XYZ file of C-alpha atoms in Angstrom:
350
model
C 117.998 244.451 76.386
C 116.899 240.971 77.426
C 118.230 239.521 74.152
C 121.643 241.068 74.847
C 121.702 239.452 78.318
C 120.920 236.041 76.827
C 123.811 236.406 74.376
C 126.196 237.316 77.194
C 125.106 234.299 79.251
C 125.682 231.999 76.264
C 129.189 233.397 75.747
C 130.064 232.876 79.429
C 128.743 229.265 79.414
C 130.724 228.453 76.288
C 133.893 229.838 77.852
C 133.394 227.817 81.039
C 132.780 224.607 79.044
C 135.908 225.158 76.936
C 138.016 225.777 80.021
C 136.801 222.604 81.746
C 137.527 220.565 78.618
C 141.090 221.877 78.415
C 141.698 221.154 82.094
C 140.367 217.606 81.813
C 142.704 216.693 78.970
C 141.892 214.653 75.837
C 139.026 212.176 76.042
C 139.884 208.435 75.796
C 139.388 206.856 72.389
C 136.632 204.234 72.338
C 137.978 200.721 71.919
C 141.590 201.742 72.534
C 143.920 199.184 74.093
C 144.490 199.517 77.834
C 147.680 201.141 79.026
C 150.813 199.047 79.454
C 150.802 197.118 82.746
C 152.825 199.458 84.985
C 155.839 198.038 86.787
C 155.206 194.370 85.952
C 158.267 192.282 85.058
C 157.994 190.224 81.892
C 158.169 186.997 83.936
C 155.007 188.011 85.817
C 153.275 188.846 82.549
C 154.255 185.441 81.145
C 152.880 183.651 84.216
C 149.654 185.631 83.958
C 149.357 184.844 80.252
C 149.993 181.139 80.844
C 147.292 181.092 83.520
C 144.804 182.733 81.173
C 145.643 180.316 78.357
C 145.209 177.357 80.711
C 141.880 178.669 82.009
C 140.678 179.208 78.447
C 141.642 175.671 77.486
C 139.982 174.219 80.602
C 136.778 176.032 79.667
C 137.123 174.899 76.058
C 137.543 171.236 77.007
C 134.541 171.478 79.347
C 132.558 172.903 76.435
C 133.772 170.066 74.188
C 132.712 167.449 76.743
C 129.233 168.955 77.015
C 128.995 169.257 73.241
C 129.820 165.563 72.895
C 127.172 164.636 75.478
C 124.662 166.899 73.776
C 125.218 165.202 70.407
C 124.669 161.787 71.986
C 121.589 163.044 73.815
C 120.090 164.471 70.634
C 120.599 161.103 68.961
C 118.876 159.433 71.938
C 115.944 161.851 71.718
C 115.602 161.194 67.980
C 115.692 157.421 68.538
C 113.065 157.572 71.282
C 110.822 159.794 69.165
C 111.030 157.277 66.308
C 110.198 154.415 68.675
C 107.339 156.440 70.153
C 105.929 157.127 66.689
C 106.063 153.407 65.853
C 104.436 152.537 69.194
C 101.617 154.984 68.561
C 100.989 153.477 65.126
C 100.849 150.015 66.726
C 98.531 151.333 69.435
C 96.160 152.788 66.844
C 96.133 149.455 64.990
C 95.423 147.556 68.227
C 92.546 149.873 69.074
C 91.064 149.375 65.622
C 91.326 145.582 65.977
C 89.628 145.617 69.376
C 86.925 147.926 68.069
C 86.266 145.704 65.050
C 86.052 142.578 67.220
C 83.712 144.361 69.641
C 81.422 145.340 66.789
C 81.376 141.772 65.478
C 80.587 140.498 68.952
C 77.782 143.019 69.308
C 76.181 141.942 66.034
C 76.638 138.327 67.122
C 77.378 135.310 64.997
C 74.705 132.984 66.516
C 71.724 135.291 66.860
C 72.203 135.580 70.612
C 71.880 131.823 71.340
C 74.591 130.130 73.373
C 76.773 127.641 71.499
C 75.320 124.759 73.623
C 71.673 125.599 72.756
C 72.638 126.246 69.146
C 74.105 122.726 68.992
C 70.932 121.163 70.517
C 68.499 123.076 68.325
C 70.435 122.943 65.110
C 69.222 120.715 62.265
C 72.868 120.240 61.232
C 75.002 119.320 64.292
C 78.230 119.571 62.245
C 77.404 123.087 61.151
C 76.645 124.011 64.755
C 79.937 122.498 65.862
C 81.749 124.539 63.217
C 80.023 127.678 64.409
C 80.963 126.898 67.990
C 84.599 126.425 67.001
C 84.535 129.741 65.113
C 83.087 131.477 68.159
C 85.798 130.080 70.442
C 88.451 131.097 67.939
C 86.989 134.607 67.730
C 87.018 134.785 71.523
C 90.698 133.835 71.482
C 91.416 136.532 68.902
C 89.543 139.024 71.036
C 91.600 138.127 74.115
C 94.852 138.422 72.144
C 93.776 141.757 70.697
C 92.950 143.125 74.145
C 96.281 141.846 75.510
C 98.161 143.440 72.592
C 96.261 146.698 73.129
C 97.236 146.726 76.810
C 100.890 146.073 75.976
C 100.919 148.765 73.274
C 99.367 151.285 75.667
C 101.994 150.515 78.305
C 104.841 150.699 75.795
C 103.580 153.969 74.364
C 103.282 155.498 77.833
C 106.769 154.281 78.827
C 108.367 155.628 75.646
C 106.551 158.957 76.004
C 107.930 159.297 79.541
C 111.472 158.407 78.399
C 111.230 160.871 75.510
C 110.163 163.686 77.858
C 113.017 162.939 80.264
C 115.525 162.701 77.418
C 114.363 166.053 76.073
C 114.691 167.607 79.545
C 118.288 166.343 79.716
C 118.974 167.719 76.251
C 117.664 171.154 77.214
C 119.758 171.145 80.403
C 122.885 170.222 78.441
C 122.166 172.953 75.895
C 121.894 175.537 78.687
C 125.135 174.281 80.252
C 126.877 174.438 76.889
C 125.760 178.045 76.396
C 127.186 178.987 79.804
C 130.464 177.236 79.012
C 130.658 178.976 75.640
C 130.324 182.326 77.412
C 133.075 181.309 79.844
C 135.431 180.436 76.982
C 134.756 183.755 75.294
C 135.362 185.577 78.552
C 138.710 183.843 79.110
C 139.805 184.472 75.534
C 138.773 188.096 75.891
C 141.045 188.392 78.914
C 143.939 186.965 76.883
C 143.273 189.410 74.053
C 143.108 192.377 76.417
C 146.372 191.445 78.106
C 148.149 190.971 74.777
C 146.736 194.244 73.490
C 148.124 196.040 76.533
C 151.719 194.960 75.814
C 154.287 196.863 73.795
C 156.178 195.209 70.912
C 159.254 195.038 73.152
C 157.290 193.275 75.892
C 155.851 190.796 73.395
C 159.337 190.032 72.065
C 160.624 189.536 75.615
C 157.698 187.230 76.368
C 158.464 185.031 73.358
C 162.154 184.910 74.276
C 161.448 184.062 77.916
C 158.908 181.393 77.017
C 161.265 179.743 74.523
C 164.033 179.752 77.133
C 161.767 178.178 79.773
C 160.638 175.434 77.367
C 164.218 174.769 76.321
C 165.325 174.447 79.948
C 162.417 172.074 80.736
C 163.201 169.964 77.661
C 166.884 169.667 78.591
C 165.994 168.608 82.119
C 163.569 165.996 80.802
C 166.079 164.510 78.385
C 168.822 164.522 81.012
C 166.585 162.742 83.527
C 166.500 159.549 81.482
C 162.702 159.395 81.816
C 162.357 158.821 78.070
C 163.252 155.432 76.688
C 164.954 154.672 73.401
C 163.353 154.969 69.983
C 160.334 152.747 69.400
C 158.497 151.976 66.196
C 154.834 153.023 66.018
C 152.004 150.583 65.608
C 150.289 150.593 62.247
C 147.425 152.733 63.587
C 149.857 154.963 65.479
C 151.792 155.581 62.281
C 148.597 156.541 60.455
C 147.640 158.901 63.300
C 151.040 160.592 63.064
C 150.710 160.967 59.283
C 147.312 162.605 59.656
C 148.517 164.977 62.385
C 151.569 166.045 60.389
C 149.348 166.854 57.415
C 147.534 169.424 59.607
C 150.648 171.466 60.457
C 150.038 175.169 59.952
C 146.263 175.038 60.427
C 144.961 177.454 63.072
C 143.954 176.618 66.616
C 140.253 177.321 67.128
C 138.559 176.289 70.351
C 135.912 173.613 69.879
C 137.217 172.740 66.393
C 137.965 169.211 65.194
C 138.924 169.837 61.588
C 139.216 169.812 58.777
C 140.335 173.444 58.569
C 141.132 174.153 62.239
C 141.622 172.275 65.492
C 141.853 172.554 69.235
C 144.207 170.247 71.130
C 141.908 167.254 71.614
C 140.203 167.861 68.286
C 143.558 167.158 66.612
C 144.336 164.005 68.613
C 140.826 162.548 68.364
C 140.665 163.155 64.613
C 144.157 161.706 64.081
C 143.152 158.436 65.712
C 139.727 158.408 64.058
C 141.431 158.636 60.668
C 143.718 155.798 61.772
C 140.610 153.627 62.190
C 140.627 153.663 65.997
C 138.164 156.258 67.377
C 138.947 157.657 70.852
C 137.071 160.020 73.199
C 136.770 163.651 72.120
C 138.238 165.563 75.059
C 141.647 165.479 76.722
C 140.165 164.573 80.121
C 138.222 161.649 78.627
C 141.312 160.510 76.748
C 143.306 160.547 79.997
C 140.598 158.677 81.890
C 139.576 156.107 79.271
C 142.829 155.126 77.535
C 145.584 152.877 78.851
C 148.268 154.800 80.698
C 151.912 154.138 79.970
C 155.183 155.446 81.437
C 157.153 158.015 79.463
C 159.903 155.412 79.042
C 157.576 153.404 76.764
C 156.415 156.271 74.558
C 156.150 155.456 70.881
C 154.916 157.605 67.968
C 151.151 158.021 68.049
C 150.820 157.873 71.833
C 149.118 160.802 73.550
C 150.866 163.073 76.043
C 148.703 164.875 78.610
C 149.568 168.118 80.353
C 148.598 169.995 83.527
C 147.017 168.501 86.627
C 143.527 168.485 85.171
C 144.582 166.886 81.857
C 143.411 170.016 80.070
C 145.890 169.807 77.184
C 146.974 166.930 74.960
C 149.492 166.359 72.163
C 150.495 163.501 69.861
C 153.957 162.033 70.365
C 156.178 161.971 67.271
C 159.302 160.391 68.751
C 162.744 161.784 69.625
C 161.256 163.932 72.394
C 158.901 165.832 70.050
C 155.135 166.174 69.882
C 152.675 167.652 67.435
C 149.983 169.813 68.988
C 147.382 172.513 68.498
C 148.798 174.724 71.253
C 146.421 177.612 71.975
C 144.373 180.420 70.492
C 146.360 182.596 68.139
C 148.736 179.740 67.283
C 148.762 176.946 64.690
C 149.220 173.174 64.660
C 152.970 172.611 64.975
C 155.777 170.366 66.182
C 156.998 171.230 69.689
C 159.311 169.864 72.396
C 157.692 167.240 74.612
C 158.219 169.476 77.668
C 156.468 172.494 76.142
C 153.934 172.319 79.013
C 153.956 170.752 82.501
C 153.693 166.999 81.910
C 150.971 164.887 83.500
C 151.493 161.529 81.769
C 150.888 159.518 78.625
C 148.237 157.143 77.279
C 148.134 154.668 74.391
C 144.998 154.475 72.246
C 145.824 151.012 70.882
C 147.440 147.888 72.351
């Protein structure tokens, strides 16, 4: 009888579980894209997407700046470690010299008699004088050896302190870089989630709206007269343009500086490096370090900076066009000069 009751209870529990499952509806699929943003106009979606792209690029350029500092700091640590190793070898040699001289002094070269008494008691005054001269010379060597030992000890201690501080800076930069890398990945994840939430129709509308906005901005720029007439590039500027054009079609990858992929400042810095005129790695450093010029003086090879924080950069081609590595998911391509909000322009060479 008890076994029959257990079977009945199991049947009732199964029925209750099935009913609750049917009422709750189908379970969400793991990893599925989020639902379409309800009630958002395409213009709002475009603004949101632009904000996310800009934030991702800001984080990427911050990462690039830290990466550049970290490379220089690692080189500094390596240099100091080499100098410290050399100083320690010199210190060991100085200690050996001082020890050898001390042992010779302990054994004595005159049997414990002062040079004056040795001269008076010696049967050969010339030989005594020679011994006295040798003793004074040995004393001078001993003083120099002690002085060199002191200097080597001080240098070794100073270099050891610098090496420790340089390593501390390196470790701090590495931790900062890791945090910035996580920030970039987070921003790019937000872009991917937003794009995944859009329907094909919304994506097509976004592309159409963005192209229309860029076209309107480009027409306004050209109509304003801000751009001057055609100008010939410098020799280095022409080489930079040639290099950049050869990269068309390669993918944008944050933190990349070629040869197979690029981010915005990776493309511009590599173009000018291949032209024989190295420039800073990041867009902010390029804006700060290079000579600024008005748009009316733009010539091929000059750099055009975008957004208030100089977080995007492109290479000017002439005729109101630039070549750029635009953003994640895109490729190196030729674009209108007004494809992003303009900040200004700089010239890497004179």
